[in-house]
Coordinates of C-alpha atoms in Angstrom, one line a residue:
Chain A
M103 CA 10.1 -17.4 6.6
D104 CA 11.8 -16.1 9.2
F105 CA 9.4 -13.9 11.2
T106 CA 10.0 -13.1 14.6
E107 CA 7.6 -13.9 17.3
E108 CA 6.7 -10.3 17.4
Q109 CA 6.4 -10.0 13.7
L110 CA 4.4 -13.0 13.6
R111 CA 1.9 -11.5 16.1
R112 CA 1.9 -7.9 14.1
Y113 CA 1.2 -9.3 10.7
S114 CA -1.0 -12.5 12.0
R115 CA -4.0 -11.0 10.1
H116 CA -2.1 -10.5 6.8
I117 CA -1.1 -14.3 7.3
L118 CA -3.5 -15.5 7.5
L119 CA -5.3 -14.2 4.3
P120 CA -4.6 -16.6 1.4
E121 CA -3.7 -14.0 -0.7
V122 CA -0.8 -12.5 1.5
G123 CA 0.4 -15.4 3.6
G124 CA 4.1 -15.5 5.3
K125 CA 5.0 -15.0 1.4
G126 CA 2.7 -11.7 0.4
Q127 CA 3.8 -10.3 3.9
K128 CA 7.4 -10.9 2.9
K129 CA 6.8 -9.1 -0.1
I130 CA 5.3 -6.2 1.9
S131 CA 8.4 -5.5 4.0
Q132 CA 10.6 -5.6 1.1
A133 CA 9.0 -3.0 -0.9
K134 CA 10.0 0.8 -0.9
V135 CA 7.3 3.4 -1.9
F136 CA 8.1 6.8 -2.2
L137 CA 5.1 9.0 -1.1
V138 CA 4.3 12.7 -2.9
G139 CA 3.4 15.0 -0.1
A140 CA 3.0 14.4 3.8
G141 CA -0.6 15.9 4.1
G142 CA -4.0 14.8 3.7
L143 CA -3.5 11.9 1.4
G144 CA 0.2 11.0 2.3
C145 CA -0.5 10.9 6.4
P146 CA -3.2 8.2 5.6
V147 CA -1.6 6.2 2.9
G148 CA 1.9 6.3 4.9
Y149 CA -0.2 5.1 8.1
Y150 CA -1.4 2.0 6.5
L151 CA 1.6 1.4 4.7
A152 CA 3.8 1.4 7.5
A153 CA 1.3 -0.3 9.4
A154 CA 0.7 -3.1 6.9
G155 CA 5.0 -2.9 7.5
V156 CA 6.4 -1.6 3.8
G157 CA 10.1 -2.0 4.5
R158 CA 11.2 1.8 2.9
I159 CA 9.0 4.9 2.7
G160 CA 10.8 7.6 1.3
I161 CA 8.3 10.7 1.9
I162 CA 8.6 14.3 0.6
D163 CA 7.2 17.6 1.6
N164 CA 8.9 21.1 2.1
D165 CA 5.8 22.3 4.3
T166 CA 5.7 22.4 8.2
V167 CA 3.0 21.4 10.6
E168 CA 0.1 24.0 10.7
I169 CA -3.0 23.9 12.9
S170 CA -5.5 24.3 10.0
N171 CA -3.7 20.7 8.9
L172 CA -5.2 18.8 11.7
Q173 CA -8.7 18.5 10.8
R174 CA -7.5 15.6 8.2
Q175 CA -4.0 15.4 8.3
I176 CA -3.4 12.0 11.1
A177 CA -0.2 11.6 11.2
H178 CA 0.3 15.0 12.8
N179 CA -0.6 16.2 15.8
T180 CA -0.6 19.9 18.0
K181 CA 2.3 19.6 19.6
R182 CA 4.0 19.1 16.5
I183 CA 2.5 22.6 15.1
G184 CA 6.0 24.3 13.1
M185 CA 7.5 20.8 12.9
P186 CA 8.4 19.8 9.6
K187 CA 6.1 17.6 8.0
V188 CA 8.1 15.1 6.9
I189 CA 9.6 14.6 10.2
S190 CA 6.6 14.6 11.9
A191 CA 5.3 11.7 9.8
K192 CA 8.4 9.9 10.1
Q193 CA 7.9 9.7 14.0
T194 CA 4.6 9.1 13.8
F195 CA 4.8 5.7 11.3
E196 CA 7.7 4.5 13.0
E197 CA 6.5 4.4 16.2
L198 CA 3.5 2.6 14.8
N199 CA 5.7 0.3 13.4
P200 CA 9.7 -0.1 14.0
D201 CA 9.9 -2.6 11.1
V202 CA 9.4 0.6 8.5
E203 CA 12.5 2.7 7.8
V204 CA 11.1 6.2 7.0
V205 CA 13.2 8.2 4.7
P206 CA 12.4 11.9 4.9
Y207 CA 13.6 14.3 2.4
K208 CA 12.0 18.1 3.4
D209 CA 12.4 19.8 -0.3
K210 CA 10.5 20.6 -2.5
L211 CA 9.8 18.0 -5.1
T212 CA 11.1 19.7 -8.7
T213 CA 11.8 18.6 -12.3
K214 CA 15.6 18.5 -11.2
N215 CA 15.6 16.3 -8.0
I216 CA 12.6 14.1 -9.4
L217 CA 14.3 11.4 -11.1
D218 CA 17.2 10.9 -8.5
L219 CA 14.7 10.9 -5.8
I220 CA 12.1 8.1 -7.4
K221 CA 14.8 6.1 -8.9
D222 CA 15.2 3.5 -5.9
Y223 CA 11.8 3.2 -4.9
D224 CA 9.2 0.7 -6.7
I225 CA 6.1 2.4 -6.6
V226 CA 5.3 6.2 -6.3
V227 CA 2.5 7.4 -4.5
D228 CA 0.9 11.4 -5.6
G229 CA -0.9 12.6 -2.9
S230 CA 0.3 16.1 -4.0
D231 CA -2.3 19.7 -3.9
N232 CA -1.1 21.1 -7.2
F233 CA -1.5 20.2 -11.0
S234 CA 2.5 21.0 -11.8
T235 CA 3.4 18.6 -9.4
R236 CA 1.0 15.9 -10.1
Y237 CA 2.2 16.0 -14.0
M238 CA 5.5 16.4 -13.3
V239 CA 5.3 12.6 -11.0
N240 CA 3.1 11.2 -13.9
D241 CA 5.8 12.3 -16.6
A242 CA 8.9 11.1 -14.3
C243 CA 7.2 7.6 -13.4
V244 CA 6.3 7.3 -17.2
M245 CA 10.1 7.9 -18.1
L246 CA 11.4 5.5 -15.7
K247 CA 8.4 2.8 -15.5
K248 CA 7.8 3.3 -12.0
P249 CA 3.6 2.4 -10.9
L250 CA 2.1 5.0 -9.9
V251 CA -0.8 5.5 -7.6
S252 CA -2.6 9.1 -8.2
G253 CA -5.0 10.4 -5.6
A254 CA -6.8 13.8 -5.4
I255 CA -9.4 15.5 -3.3
L256 CA -11.6 18.4 -3.4
R257 CA -14.6 19.6 -1.1
F258 CA -16.6 16.0 -1.2
E259 CA -15.3 14.6 -3.8
G260 CA -12.0 12.3 -4.1
Q261 CA -10.4 10.5 -7.2
V262 CA -8.0 7.6 -7.3
T263 CA -6.1 6.0 -10.2
T264 CA -3.3 3.6 -11.0
I265 CA -0.8 4.0 -13.8
I266 CA 1.3 1.3 -14.8
P267 CA 3.6 2.7 -17.4
E268 CA 3.6 0.8 -20.9
E269 CA 0.4 -1.7 -19.9
G270 CA -1.9 1.3 -19.3
P271 CA -3.1 4.9 -19.5
C272 CA -0.8 7.5 -17.9
Y273 CA -2.2 10.8 -16.2
R274 CA -2.0 12.7 -19.7
C275 CA -4.4 9.9 -21.4
L276 CA -6.9 11.4 -18.9
F277 CA -6.5 15.0 -19.2
E278 CA -3.3 16.1 -21.4
E279 CA -2.6 18.9 -19.8
P280 CA -2.9 21.0 -16.5
P281 CA -5.7 23.0 -16.4
P282 CA -5.2 26.8 -16.9
P283 CA -4.3 28.8 -13.5
G284 CA -6.8 29.7 -11.2
L285 CA -9.5 27.5 -13.0
V286 CA -9.3 24.7 -10.1
P287 CA -9.8 25.9 -6.6
S288 CA -7.4 24.5 -4.1
C289 CA -8.7 23.1 -1.0
Q290 CA -6.9 26.4 0.6
E291 CA -9.7 28.2 -1.2
A292 CA -12.6 25.7 -1.6
G293 CA -12.4 23.6 1.7
V294 CA -12.1 20.2 1.7
L295 CA -14.0 17.3 4.3
G296 CA -11.3 16.3 6.4
V297 CA -12.6 12.5 6.4
L298 CA -12.5 12.4 2.6
T299 CA -8.7 12.0 3.0
G300 CA -9.3 9.0 4.6
V301 CA -11.3 7.4 2.2
I302 CA -9.1 8.4 -0.7
G303 CA -5.7 7.7 1.0
S304 CA -7.0 4.4 2.0
L305 CA -7.5 3.3 -1.1
Q306 CA -4.4 4.5 -2.8
A307 CA -2.8 2.3 0.1
T308 CA -4.5 -0.4 -0.7
E309 CA -3.7 -0.2 -4.2
V310 CA -0.4 0.0 -3.6
L311 CA -0.6 -3.4 -1.1
K312 CA -2.1 -5.2 -4.7
I313 CA 0.5 -3.7 -6.2
I314 CA 3.5 -5.6 -3.9
L315 CA 1.2 -8.4 -3.5
G316 CA 0.4 -8.6 -7.7
K317 CA -3.2 -9.7 -6.5
G318 CA -6.2 -8.2 -7.6
E319 CA -7.6 -5.9 -10.0
L320 CA -5.9 -2.5 -10.1
L321 CA -7.6 0.5 -11.1
K322 CA -5.6 0.4 -14.4
G323 CA -7.0 2.1 -17.0
E324 CA -9.8 3.1 -14.5
L325 CA -10.6 6.4 -12.4
I326 CA -12.8 5.7 -9.4
I327 CA -14.6 8.9 -8.3
Y328 CA -16.0 8.9 -4.8
N329 CA -18.5 11.1 -3.5
A330 CA -19.1 11.6 0.2
L331 CA -22.3 13.4 -0.4
R332 CA -24.1 11.0 -2.2
M333 CA -21.5 8.4 -0.7
S334 CA -21.3 7.1 -4.0
F335 CA -18.6 5.4 -5.8
R336 CA -18.0 5.9 -9.5
K337 CA -15.8 3.9 -12.0
V338 CA -14.6 5.5 -15.0
K339 CA -13.0 3.5 -18.0
V340 CA -9.9 5.4 -19.2
P341 CA -8.9 4.1 -22.9
K342 CA -4.9 4.7 -23.2
N343 CA -4.7 7.4 -25.9
P344 CA -2.4 6.1 -28.7
D345 CA -1.8 10.0 -29.6
C346 CA -0.6 10.9 -25.7
P347 CA 2.3 13.3 -25.6
M348 CA 3.7 11.7 -22.3
C349 CA 3.0 7.9 -23.3
G350 CA 1.6 7.6 -27.1
S351 CA 3.3 6.1 -30.2
H352 CA 5.5 9.5 -31.0
P353 CA 5.6 11.3 -27.6
T354 CA 6.2 14.9 -27.8
I355 CA 7.5 15.6 -24.0
K356 CA 11.1 14.0 -24.1
E357 CA 11.9 16.3 -20.8
L358 CA 10.2 17.2 -17.7
I359 CA 7.9 20.2 -17.5
D360 CA 8.3 23.1 -14.7
Y361 CA 4.6 24.0 -14.9
E362 CA 4.7 26.0 -11.9
E363 CA 6.8 28.6 -13.4
Y364 CA 4.3 28.3 -16.6
C365 CA 1.3 28.8 -14.0
S366 CA 3.0 31.7 -12.2
L367 CA 3.7 33.8 -15.9
Q368 CA 0.2 32.6 -16.5
A369 CA -0.8 34.3 -13.4
H370 CA 1.1 37.4 -13.5
Chain B
M93 CA 2.6 -42.2 7.4
Q94 CA 5.3 -40.2 7.2
P95 CA 5.2 -36.4 7.1
D96 CA 7.5 -34.0 5.3
K97 CA 7.9 -31.3 8.1
R98 CA 6.6 -31.7 11.8
L99 CA 5.4 -28.3 13.7
N100 CA 5.5 -28.5 17.4
I101 CA 3.4 -25.8 18.5
K102 CA 2.7 -26.8 22.0
G103 CA 2.1 -24.0 24.4
E104 CA 0.7 -21.6 21.6
I105 CA -2.7 -20.1 21.4
C106 CA -5.1 -18.7 18.9
P107 CA -5.1 -17.5 16.6
Y108 CA -1.2 -18.1 16.3
T109 CA -1.7 -21.6 16.4
L110 CA -3.1 -21.5 13.4
V111 CA -0.6 -18.5 11.8
K112 CA 2.7 -20.5 12.9
S113 CA 0.6 -23.9 11.3
K114 CA -0.3 -21.5 7.8
L115 CA 3.1 -20.6 7.3
A116 CA 4.7 -23.9 7.9
M117 CA 2.2 -25.1 4.9
E118 CA 3.8 -22.3 3.0
D119 CA 7.3 -23.8 2.9
L120 CA 5.4 -27.2 1.4
D121 CA 5.1 -28.3 -2.2
V122 CA 1.9 -29.6 -3.1
G123 CA 1.1 -33.0 -2.5
E124 CA 3.3 -32.7 1.2
V125 CA 2.2 -33.7 4.3
L126 CA 2.6 -31.6 7.6
E127 CA 2.3 -33.1 11.1
I128 CA 1.2 -30.6 13.9
L129 CA 2.1 -31.1 17.5
L130 CA -0.1 -29.0 19.6
D131 CA -1.9 -28.5 23.0
Y132 CA -4.4 -26.3 22.8
P133 CA -7.7 -27.9 23.0
E134 CA -10.0 -25.1 20.7
A135 CA -7.3 -25.4 18.0
I136 CA -8.0 -29.1 17.7
N137 CA -11.4 -27.6 15.7
S138 CA -10.0 -24.3 14.1
I139 CA -7.1 -25.9 12.2
P140 CA -8.5 -28.3 10.3
K141 CA -11.1 -26.1 9.4
A142 CA -9.3 -23.4 8.7
M143 CA -6.9 -25.4 6.3
Q144 CA -10.3 -27.4 4.8
N145 CA -11.1 -23.4 4.2
Y146 CA -7.7 -22.7 2.7
G147 CA -8.3 -25.5 0.2
H148 CA -6.2 -28.6 2.1
T149 CA -6.9 -32.3 3.0
V150 CA -7.1 -32.8 6.8
L151 CA -6.1 -36.4 6.5
N152 CA -5.9 -37.1 10.5
V153 CA -6.6 -35.8 14.2
E154 CA -5.4 -37.5 16.6
K155 CA -5.4 -37.3 20.8
I156 CA -2.2 -39.1 21.6
N157 CA -1.8 -38.4 25.2
D158 CA -4.0 -36.6 27.9
T159 CA -2.1 -33.0 27.1
D160 CA -1.3 -33.3 23.3
W161 CA -3.5 -33.7 19.7
V162 CA -1.3 -34.4 16.2
I163 CA -3.5 -32.9 13.0
I164 CA -2.0 -34.1 9.7
I165 CA -2.8 -31.9 6.5
R166 CA -1.7 -32.8 2.8
K167 CA -1.1 -29.4 1.0
E168 CA -3.5 -29.5 -2.0
V169 CA -3.2 -26.1 -3.1
K170 CA -0.8 -23.8 -4.4
D171 CA 0.0 -20.4 -2.0

């Protein structure tokens, strides 16, 4: 293992773990992870993955930093209001760890660009805040057989599941279709406890590292639900749906669906 | 006994004495032996203890002169 003296010190607490060691740390440094969103979840996921030394972190978000983000989006700060979130995230992560290359995409993730964007990454992390993106990311990951760590938050509750295409269920095995527009409120409407994003994002980052290392048990076929008010974790088993329209034995979805169009049409 | 690998970590302090020893062990196959040369007194206890926790066997801990020690470890478990 050819670590520099600085890397040896930076990653010493990882190297000492039998489950990581120098070999695991090398795997981490060679890993390429794509983050969907540089917001509440993308910030802590990216922060911990950068700290861990993940070699390349791609991150897509079309928004700029707003003051209302700063209650939870820990990669940004007050001076960066108005700056594209992906640029702010890149600065924060690379300042934390210069070993890490952060590739920012200030863009909207769409059915047109998603396959091309994620194809060169090993793992995808969904920290998006809307159902159209969530389903699109799931479908794209199933199509390309990319591991996906999906996280979601609202108010005081969050959930995480890990999708390993062909091995376990996909997001559509859990919930076949997105809910009708307006049924589930957004954080913007319903609020979110800022620190909740740290808990859920940290769980997602943990899953990513376990996938990279090939150690431990993943949340494959399981949904973990955290309630901050009750301070409880609940695990729910999610079986693979043999009739899943995406990953079942006779899939009906053959191309990516632009639900945003569908949702906005429904709303009007 | 002829070690399969020698590691000189004189001048290194904890916990990097252990970090470097562990990395050196990872390069060995099970059954092979590492000889560590060091001069940091606290590591004389901490390295053998940690190596045992990793599942390896401490074959010898020996003071060889006024400042230096040698620790000999046999790798017992795959990483």
